Coordinates of C-alpha atoms in Angstrom, one line a residue:
X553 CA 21.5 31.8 -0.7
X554 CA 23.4 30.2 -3.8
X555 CA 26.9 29.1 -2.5
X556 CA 29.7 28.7 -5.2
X557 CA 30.2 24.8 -5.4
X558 CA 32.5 22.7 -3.4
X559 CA 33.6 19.4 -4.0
X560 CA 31.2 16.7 -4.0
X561 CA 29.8 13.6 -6.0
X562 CA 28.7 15.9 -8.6
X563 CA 32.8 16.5 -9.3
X564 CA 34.9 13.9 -10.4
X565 CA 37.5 13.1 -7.6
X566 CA 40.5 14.9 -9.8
X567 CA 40.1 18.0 -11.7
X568 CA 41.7 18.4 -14.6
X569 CA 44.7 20.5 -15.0
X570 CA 44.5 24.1 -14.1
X571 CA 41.2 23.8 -12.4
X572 CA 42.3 23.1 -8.5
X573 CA 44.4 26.4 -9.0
X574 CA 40.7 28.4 -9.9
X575 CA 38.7 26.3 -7.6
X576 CA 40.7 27.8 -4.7
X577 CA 40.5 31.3 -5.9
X578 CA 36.8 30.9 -6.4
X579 CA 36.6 29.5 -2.4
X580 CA 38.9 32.5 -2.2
X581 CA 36.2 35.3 -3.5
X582 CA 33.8 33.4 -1.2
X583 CA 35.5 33.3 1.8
X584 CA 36.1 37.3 1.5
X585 CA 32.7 39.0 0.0
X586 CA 30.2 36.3 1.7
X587 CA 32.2 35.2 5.0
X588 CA 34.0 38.8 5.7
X589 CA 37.3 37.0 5.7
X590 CA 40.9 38.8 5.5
X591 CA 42.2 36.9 2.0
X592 CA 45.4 35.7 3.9
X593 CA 43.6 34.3 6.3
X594 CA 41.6 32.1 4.0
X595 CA 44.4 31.1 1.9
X596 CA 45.6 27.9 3.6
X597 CA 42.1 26.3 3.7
X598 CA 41.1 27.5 0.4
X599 CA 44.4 25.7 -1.3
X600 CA 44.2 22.5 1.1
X601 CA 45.2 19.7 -1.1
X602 CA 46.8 21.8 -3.6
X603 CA 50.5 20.7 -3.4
X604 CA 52.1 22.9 -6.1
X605 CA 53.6 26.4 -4.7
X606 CA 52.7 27.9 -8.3
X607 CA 49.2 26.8 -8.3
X608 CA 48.9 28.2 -4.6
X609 CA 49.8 31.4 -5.8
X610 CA 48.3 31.1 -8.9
X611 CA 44.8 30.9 -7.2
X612 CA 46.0 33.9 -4.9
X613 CA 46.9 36.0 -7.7
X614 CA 43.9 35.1 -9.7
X615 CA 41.5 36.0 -6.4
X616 CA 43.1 39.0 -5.2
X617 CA 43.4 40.7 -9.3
X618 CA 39.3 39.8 -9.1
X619 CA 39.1 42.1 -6.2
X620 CA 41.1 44.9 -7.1
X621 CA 38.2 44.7 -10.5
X622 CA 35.3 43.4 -9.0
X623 CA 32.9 46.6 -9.5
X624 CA 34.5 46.4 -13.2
X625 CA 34.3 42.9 -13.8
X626 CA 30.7 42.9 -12.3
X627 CA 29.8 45.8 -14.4
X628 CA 30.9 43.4 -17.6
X629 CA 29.0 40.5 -16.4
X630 CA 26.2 42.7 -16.3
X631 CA 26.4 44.4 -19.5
X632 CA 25.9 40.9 -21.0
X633 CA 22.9 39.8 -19.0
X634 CA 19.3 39.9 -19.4
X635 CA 18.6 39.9 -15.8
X636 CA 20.9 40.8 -13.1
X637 CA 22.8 37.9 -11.6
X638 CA 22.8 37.6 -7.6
X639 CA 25.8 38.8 -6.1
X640 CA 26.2 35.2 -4.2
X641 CA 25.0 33.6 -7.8
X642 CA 28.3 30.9 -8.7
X643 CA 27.9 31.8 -12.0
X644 CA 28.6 35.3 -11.7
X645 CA 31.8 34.3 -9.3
X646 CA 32.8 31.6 -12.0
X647 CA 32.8 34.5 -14.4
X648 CA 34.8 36.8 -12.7
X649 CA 37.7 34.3 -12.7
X650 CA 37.4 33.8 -16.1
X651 CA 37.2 37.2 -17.1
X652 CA 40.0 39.0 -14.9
X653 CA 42.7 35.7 -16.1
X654 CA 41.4 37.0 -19.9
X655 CA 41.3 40.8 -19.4
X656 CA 44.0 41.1 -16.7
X657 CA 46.2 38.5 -16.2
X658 CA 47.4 37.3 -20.0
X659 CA 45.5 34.0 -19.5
X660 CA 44.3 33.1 -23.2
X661 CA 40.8 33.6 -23.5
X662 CA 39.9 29.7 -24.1
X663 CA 42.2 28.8 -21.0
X664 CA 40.4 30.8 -18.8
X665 CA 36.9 29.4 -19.7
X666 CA 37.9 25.7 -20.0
X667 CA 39.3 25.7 -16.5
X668 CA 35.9 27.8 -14.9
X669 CA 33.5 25.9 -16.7
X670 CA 34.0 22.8 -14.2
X671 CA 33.1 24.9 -11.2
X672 CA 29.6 25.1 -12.5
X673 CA 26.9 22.6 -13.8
X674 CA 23.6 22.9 -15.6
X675 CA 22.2 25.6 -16.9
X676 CA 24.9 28.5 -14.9
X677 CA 27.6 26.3 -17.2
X678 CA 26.0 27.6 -20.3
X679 CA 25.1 31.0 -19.2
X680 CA 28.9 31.5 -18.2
X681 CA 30.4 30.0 -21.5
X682 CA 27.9 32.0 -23.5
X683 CA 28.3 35.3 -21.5
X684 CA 31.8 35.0 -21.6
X685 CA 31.7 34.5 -25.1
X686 CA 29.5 37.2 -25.8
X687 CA 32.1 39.7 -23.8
X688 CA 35.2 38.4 -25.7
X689 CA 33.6 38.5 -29.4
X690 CA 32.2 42.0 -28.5
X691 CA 36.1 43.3 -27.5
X692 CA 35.7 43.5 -23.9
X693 CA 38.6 45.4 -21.8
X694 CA 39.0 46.9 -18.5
X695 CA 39.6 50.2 -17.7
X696 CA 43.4 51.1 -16.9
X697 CA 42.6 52.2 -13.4
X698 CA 40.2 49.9 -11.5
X699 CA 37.0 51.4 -9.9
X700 CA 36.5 51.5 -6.4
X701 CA 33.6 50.3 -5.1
X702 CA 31.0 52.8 -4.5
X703 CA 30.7 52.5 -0.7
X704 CA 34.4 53.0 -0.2
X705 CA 34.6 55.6 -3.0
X706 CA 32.0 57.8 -1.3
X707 CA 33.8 57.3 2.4
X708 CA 37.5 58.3 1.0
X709 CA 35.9 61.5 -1.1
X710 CA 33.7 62.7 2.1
X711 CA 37.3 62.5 3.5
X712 CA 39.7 63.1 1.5
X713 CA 38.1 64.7 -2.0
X714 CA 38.0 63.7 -5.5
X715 CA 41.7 64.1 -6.1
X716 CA 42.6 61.0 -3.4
X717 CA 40.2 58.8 -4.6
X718 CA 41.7 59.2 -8.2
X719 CA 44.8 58.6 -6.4
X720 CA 43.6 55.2 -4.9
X721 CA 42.1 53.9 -8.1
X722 CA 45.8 54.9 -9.6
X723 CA 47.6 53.3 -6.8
X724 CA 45.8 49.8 -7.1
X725 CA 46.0 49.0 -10.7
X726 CA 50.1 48.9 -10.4
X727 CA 52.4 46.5 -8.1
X728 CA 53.6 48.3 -5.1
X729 CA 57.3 48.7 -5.0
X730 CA 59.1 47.0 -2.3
X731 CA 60.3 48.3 0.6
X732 CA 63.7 47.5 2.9
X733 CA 64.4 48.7 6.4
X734 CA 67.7 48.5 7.2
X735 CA 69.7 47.7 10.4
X736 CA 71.9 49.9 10.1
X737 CA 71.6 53.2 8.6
X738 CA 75.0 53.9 7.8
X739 CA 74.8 51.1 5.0
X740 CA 72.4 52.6 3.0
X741 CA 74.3 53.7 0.0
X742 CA 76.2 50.7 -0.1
X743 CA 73.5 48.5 0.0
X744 CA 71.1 50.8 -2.4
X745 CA 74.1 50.2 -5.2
X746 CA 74.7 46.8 -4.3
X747 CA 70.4 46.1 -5.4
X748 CA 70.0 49.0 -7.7
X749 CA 67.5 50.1 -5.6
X750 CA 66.4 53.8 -4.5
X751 CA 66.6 55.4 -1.3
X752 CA 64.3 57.9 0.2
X753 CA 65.6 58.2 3.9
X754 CA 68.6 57.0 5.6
X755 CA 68.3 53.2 6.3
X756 CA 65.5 52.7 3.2
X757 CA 65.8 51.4 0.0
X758 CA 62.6 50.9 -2.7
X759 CA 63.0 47.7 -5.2
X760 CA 60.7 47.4 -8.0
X761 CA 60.3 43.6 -7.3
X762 CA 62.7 41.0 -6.2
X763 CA 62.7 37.3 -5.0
X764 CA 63.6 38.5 -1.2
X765 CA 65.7 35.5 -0.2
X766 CA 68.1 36.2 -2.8
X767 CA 68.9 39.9 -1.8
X768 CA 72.7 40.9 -0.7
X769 CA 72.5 41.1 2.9
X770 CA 69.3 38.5 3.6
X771 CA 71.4 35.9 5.0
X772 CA 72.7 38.1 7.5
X773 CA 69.9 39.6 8.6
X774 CA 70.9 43.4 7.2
X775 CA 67.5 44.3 6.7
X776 CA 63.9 43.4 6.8
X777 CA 60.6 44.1 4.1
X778 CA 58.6 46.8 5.7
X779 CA 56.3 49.5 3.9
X780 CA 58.0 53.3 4.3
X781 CA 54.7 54.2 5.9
X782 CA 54.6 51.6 8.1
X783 CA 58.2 52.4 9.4
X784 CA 57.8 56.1 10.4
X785 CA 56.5 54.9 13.3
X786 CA 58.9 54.0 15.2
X787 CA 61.4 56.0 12.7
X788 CA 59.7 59.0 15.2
X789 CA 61.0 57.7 18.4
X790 CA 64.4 57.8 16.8
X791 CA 67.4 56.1 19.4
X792 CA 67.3 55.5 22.5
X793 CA 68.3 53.2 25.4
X794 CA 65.6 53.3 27.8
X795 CA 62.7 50.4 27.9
X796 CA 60.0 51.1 24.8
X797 CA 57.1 48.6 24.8
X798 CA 56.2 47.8 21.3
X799 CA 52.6 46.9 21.5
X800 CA 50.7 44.8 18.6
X801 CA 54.3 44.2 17.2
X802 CA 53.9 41.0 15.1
X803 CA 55.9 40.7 12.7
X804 CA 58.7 42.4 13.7
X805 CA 59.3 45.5 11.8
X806 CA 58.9 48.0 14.6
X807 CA 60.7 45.8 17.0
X808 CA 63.7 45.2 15.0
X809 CA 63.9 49.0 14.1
X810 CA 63.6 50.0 17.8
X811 CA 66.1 47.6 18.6
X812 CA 68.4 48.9 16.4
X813 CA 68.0 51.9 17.3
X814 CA 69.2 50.7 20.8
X815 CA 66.2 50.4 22.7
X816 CA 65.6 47.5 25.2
X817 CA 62.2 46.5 24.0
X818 CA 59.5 44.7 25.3
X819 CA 57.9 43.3 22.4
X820 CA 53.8 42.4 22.7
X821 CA 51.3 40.6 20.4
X822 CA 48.0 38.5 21.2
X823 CA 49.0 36.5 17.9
X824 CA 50.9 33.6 19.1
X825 CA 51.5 32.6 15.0
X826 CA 52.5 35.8 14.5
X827 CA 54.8 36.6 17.0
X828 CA 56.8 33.1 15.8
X829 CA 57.3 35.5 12.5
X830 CA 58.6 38.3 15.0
X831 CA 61.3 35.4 16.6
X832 CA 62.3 34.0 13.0
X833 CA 63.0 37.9 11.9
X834 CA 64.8 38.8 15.4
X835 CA 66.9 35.4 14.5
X836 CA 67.9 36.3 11.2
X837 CA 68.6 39.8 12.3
X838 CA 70.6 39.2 15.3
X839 CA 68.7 41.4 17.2
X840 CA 67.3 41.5 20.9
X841 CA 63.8 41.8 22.6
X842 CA 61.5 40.5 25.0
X843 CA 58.5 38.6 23.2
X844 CA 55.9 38.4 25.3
X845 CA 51.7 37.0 24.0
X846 CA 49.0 39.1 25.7
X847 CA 45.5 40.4 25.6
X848 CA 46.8 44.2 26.0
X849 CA 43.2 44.8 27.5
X850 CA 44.6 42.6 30.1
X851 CA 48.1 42.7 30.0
X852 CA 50.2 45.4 31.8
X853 CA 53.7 46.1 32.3
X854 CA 55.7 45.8 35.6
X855 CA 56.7 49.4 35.5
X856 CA 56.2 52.4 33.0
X857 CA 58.1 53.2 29.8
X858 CA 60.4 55.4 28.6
X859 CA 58.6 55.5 25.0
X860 CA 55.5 53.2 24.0
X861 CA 54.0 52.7 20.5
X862 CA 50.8 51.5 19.9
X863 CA 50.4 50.5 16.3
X864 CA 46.7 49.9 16.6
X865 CA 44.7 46.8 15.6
X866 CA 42.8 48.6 12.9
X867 CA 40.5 48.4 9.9
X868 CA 43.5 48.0 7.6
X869 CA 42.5 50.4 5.0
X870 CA 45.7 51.9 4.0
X871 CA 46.8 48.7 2.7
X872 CA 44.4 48.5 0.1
X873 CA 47.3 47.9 -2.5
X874 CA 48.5 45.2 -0.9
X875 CA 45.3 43.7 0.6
X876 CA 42.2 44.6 -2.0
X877 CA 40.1 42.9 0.2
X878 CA 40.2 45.4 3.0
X879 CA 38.0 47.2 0.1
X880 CA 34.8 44.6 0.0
X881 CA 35.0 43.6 3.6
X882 CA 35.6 46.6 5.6
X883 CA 32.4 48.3 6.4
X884 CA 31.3 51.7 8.7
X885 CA 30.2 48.8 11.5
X886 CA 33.9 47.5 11.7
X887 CA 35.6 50.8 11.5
X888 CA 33.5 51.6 14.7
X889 CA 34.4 48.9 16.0
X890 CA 38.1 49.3 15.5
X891 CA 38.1 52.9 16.5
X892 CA 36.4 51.6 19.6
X893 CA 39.4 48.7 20.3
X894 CA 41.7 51.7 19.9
X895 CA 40.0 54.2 22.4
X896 CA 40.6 51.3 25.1
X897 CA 43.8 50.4 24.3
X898 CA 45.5 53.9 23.7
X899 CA 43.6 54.6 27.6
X900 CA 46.0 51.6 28.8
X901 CA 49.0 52.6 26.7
X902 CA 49.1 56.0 28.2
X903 CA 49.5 54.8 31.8
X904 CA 52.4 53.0 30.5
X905 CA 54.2 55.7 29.8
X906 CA 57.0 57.8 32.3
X907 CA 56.4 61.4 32.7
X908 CA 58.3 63.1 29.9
X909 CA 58.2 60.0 27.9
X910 CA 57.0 59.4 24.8
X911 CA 53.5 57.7 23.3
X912 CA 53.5 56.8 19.6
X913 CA 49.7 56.0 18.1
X914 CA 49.9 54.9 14.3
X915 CA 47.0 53.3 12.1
X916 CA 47.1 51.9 9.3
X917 CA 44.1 53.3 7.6
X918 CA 42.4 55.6 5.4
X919 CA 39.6 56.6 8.5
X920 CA 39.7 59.5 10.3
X921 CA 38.2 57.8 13.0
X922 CA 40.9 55.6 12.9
X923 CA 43.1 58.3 13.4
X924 CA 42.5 62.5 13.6
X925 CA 39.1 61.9 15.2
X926 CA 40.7 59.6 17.7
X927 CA 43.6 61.5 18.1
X928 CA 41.4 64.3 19.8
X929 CA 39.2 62.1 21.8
X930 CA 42.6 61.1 23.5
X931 CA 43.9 64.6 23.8
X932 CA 40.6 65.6 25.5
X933 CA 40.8 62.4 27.9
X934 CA 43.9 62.7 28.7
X935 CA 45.1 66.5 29.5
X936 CA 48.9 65.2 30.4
X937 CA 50.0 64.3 27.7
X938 CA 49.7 67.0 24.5
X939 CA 51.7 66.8 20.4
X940 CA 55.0 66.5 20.0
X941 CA 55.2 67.9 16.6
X942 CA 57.1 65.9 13.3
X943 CA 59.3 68.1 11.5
X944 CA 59.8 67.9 8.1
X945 CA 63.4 66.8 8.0
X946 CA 62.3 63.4 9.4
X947 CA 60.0 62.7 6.8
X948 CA 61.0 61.4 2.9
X949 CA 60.4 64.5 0.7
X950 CA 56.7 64.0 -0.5
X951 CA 55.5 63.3 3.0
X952 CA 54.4 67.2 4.7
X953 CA 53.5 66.8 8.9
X954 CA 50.2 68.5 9.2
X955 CA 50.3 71.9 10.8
X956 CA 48.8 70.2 13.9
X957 CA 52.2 68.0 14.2
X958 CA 50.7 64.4 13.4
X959 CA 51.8 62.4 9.9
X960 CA 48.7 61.3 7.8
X961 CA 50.1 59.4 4.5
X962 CA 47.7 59.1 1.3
X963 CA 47.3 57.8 -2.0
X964 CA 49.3 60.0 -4.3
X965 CA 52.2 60.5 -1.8
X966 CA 55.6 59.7 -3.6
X967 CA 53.5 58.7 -6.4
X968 CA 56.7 58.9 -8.8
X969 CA 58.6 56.7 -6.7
X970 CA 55.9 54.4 -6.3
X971 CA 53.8 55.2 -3.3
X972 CA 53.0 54.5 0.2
X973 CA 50.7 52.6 2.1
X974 CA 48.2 55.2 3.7
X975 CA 48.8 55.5 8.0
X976 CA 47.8 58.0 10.6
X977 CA 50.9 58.9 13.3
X978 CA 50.6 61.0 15.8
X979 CA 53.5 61.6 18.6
X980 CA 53.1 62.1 22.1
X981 CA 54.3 63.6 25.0
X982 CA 53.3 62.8 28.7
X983 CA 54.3 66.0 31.1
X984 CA 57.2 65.3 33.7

């Protein structure tokens, strides 16, 4: 198996200009469609030695626009080939760097060849200079709304239908908005006015883009960046003042919202890197709760809940906008897998919870094993507890409860305003 190249006597010990940036995104693509890797997680080591901020997130960009096109770009590449290319082949990699800086990213075309052409030496040098060359003569463009690939179309249409998978291809080619949670609710309009922002719920506001530190109301810790999906969660608890365990918590979002809402919460991640996120945003928020690291398949509480939410370790699916490369490395073998994490875990969380308290089971992902399929395993295992049903009025308008009483959130959804990220929620209720 071909490996794209990594540094070695055949490279000269410093690139030149503008080709660290596209040697990281090419270890980038690698690290995702041969290793399996999450693209965040692979972003340190793939940028070691890069000491610019701009040419970190240059490579980033550059990486993650590839895989929002890959089944495009590939398509391209083989449009102007004799003979297919390998998928592990480093010239076809080294090409779809060049060609999504040219075709999507405003990079002029002989920029984007000049700084790929060093990633690759003998004869794949040639055939990616004359391939790309060929493509750019011939008036080569990519289509306004990416493909997905076909795997992941075929799974979301069996699911979903036609319409949702349009949605999805829609939903990727645009920057997703972002999103503010605030501390406190009753700031909302004032704040919203302050950003020229828009609101869809009380304590949200939706920017088009921002540079977050610079926000009114960072500094002292009047709100945090969180999704409008991913906060309905614990948005469906709603206040309190009993103990809620927040369980796979890191970063923070859910915590800080349960806490103020007035809950005393015990806050618990395996992710010790993670949950130092979780204390840096409880700092700067001013806000409460016990932080605890633990296995949850080991862990347990020292007495039941009042509420618990679960917001399952998951395939990730839902956050395809964000995270593209959920689409190439997610497979039927891990959602299986994930689904099967989730079946344990939601067992524990349920003994965690008081009679007449409240379990909260969220997802986010685009699998109905991931969600409605495990939803009614649970309900089947677990004859104590039964729906407790989301009304519309707690939802933005554009998000509808299913008629069963659980929140599932896809592509499409408050499309005008910008979308959502796609989750599964159901709510709970343990009998007293």
């Amino acid at each position: 198996m071909t490996r794209p190249p990594n540094r070695n006597a055949n490279h000269p010990a410093a690139d030149p200009p503008g080709v660290p940036a596209r040697r990281a995104a090419l270890k980038l693509l690698d690290a995702v469609l041969r290793q399996g890797l999450p693209l965040e997680a692979a972003l340190d080591r793939a940028t070691q030695g890069i000491e610019r901020s701009d040419d970190r997130a240059l490579a980033h960009a550059i990486a993650a626009e590839a895989l929002r096109r890959l089944p495009d770009l590939d398509a391209l590449i083989d449009s102007a080939t004799r003979s297919r290319l390998p998928d592990d082949a480093k010239a076809r990699f080294a090409l779809r760097i060049a060609l999504v800086q040219a075709l999507a990213l405003g990079t002029p075309p002989h920029a984007a060849i000049s700084t790929v052409l060093p990633l690759v030496d003998g004869g794949p040098r040639k055939l990616v200079h004359g391939v790309f060359g060929t493509l750019m003569r011939g008036g080569a463009t990519l289509e306004e709304f990416p493909t997905l690939p076909e795997d992941v179309e075929a799974r979301w249409q069996n699911a979903w239908g036609e319409e949702k998978v349009a949605a999805a291809e829609r939903a990727i080619a645009v920057p997703p908005p972002l999103d503010l949670t605030l501390a406190d609710p009753a700031r909302t309009e004032e704040l919203t006015a302050e950003m020229g922002g828009l609101s869809l719920l009380p304590g949200h506001i939706r920017l088009a883009g921002a540079h977050v530190p610079e926000l009114p109301g960072f500094e002292e810790g009047a709100w945090w960046v969180q999704d409008i999906a991913a906060s309905l969660p614990a948005r469906l608890i709603g206040k309190g003042s009993g103990i809620v365990l927040d369980l796979c918590s890191a970063p923070g979002g859910k915590t800080m919202q349960l806490a103020s809402a007035g809950w005393s919460v015990v806050s618990v991640d395996s992710s010790e890197s993670r949950l130092a996120r979780l204390r840096d945003n409880l700092a700067r928020t001013h806000l409460a709760a016990e932080v605890i690291a633990a296995d949850l398949l080991k862990w347990s509480p020292a007495e039941p809940a009042d509420a618990v939410l679960l917001d399952a370790p998951c395939s990730a699916t839902g956050i395809f906008r964000r995270h593209p490369d959920v689409l190439h490395r997610v497979n039927p073998r891990v959602i299986a897998e994930m689904a099967r994490v989730q079946a344990q875990l939601l067992a524990r969380a349920a003994k965690w919870v008081k009679p007449g308290g409240m379990l909260v089971y969220a997802t986010c992902s685009l699998e109905k094993a991931e969600g409605e399929e495990q939803l009614m395993a649970f309900l089947a295992s677990q004859p104590d507890f039964a729906i407790d049903p989301v009304a519309v009025a707690e939802l933005p308008a554009g998000i509808v409860p299913h008629q069963r009483g659980w929140v599932r959130t896809l592509p499409g959804m408050l499309a005008e305003e910008g979308g959502c990220d796609g989750f599964f929620i159901a709510r709970l209720r343990r009998g007293g």
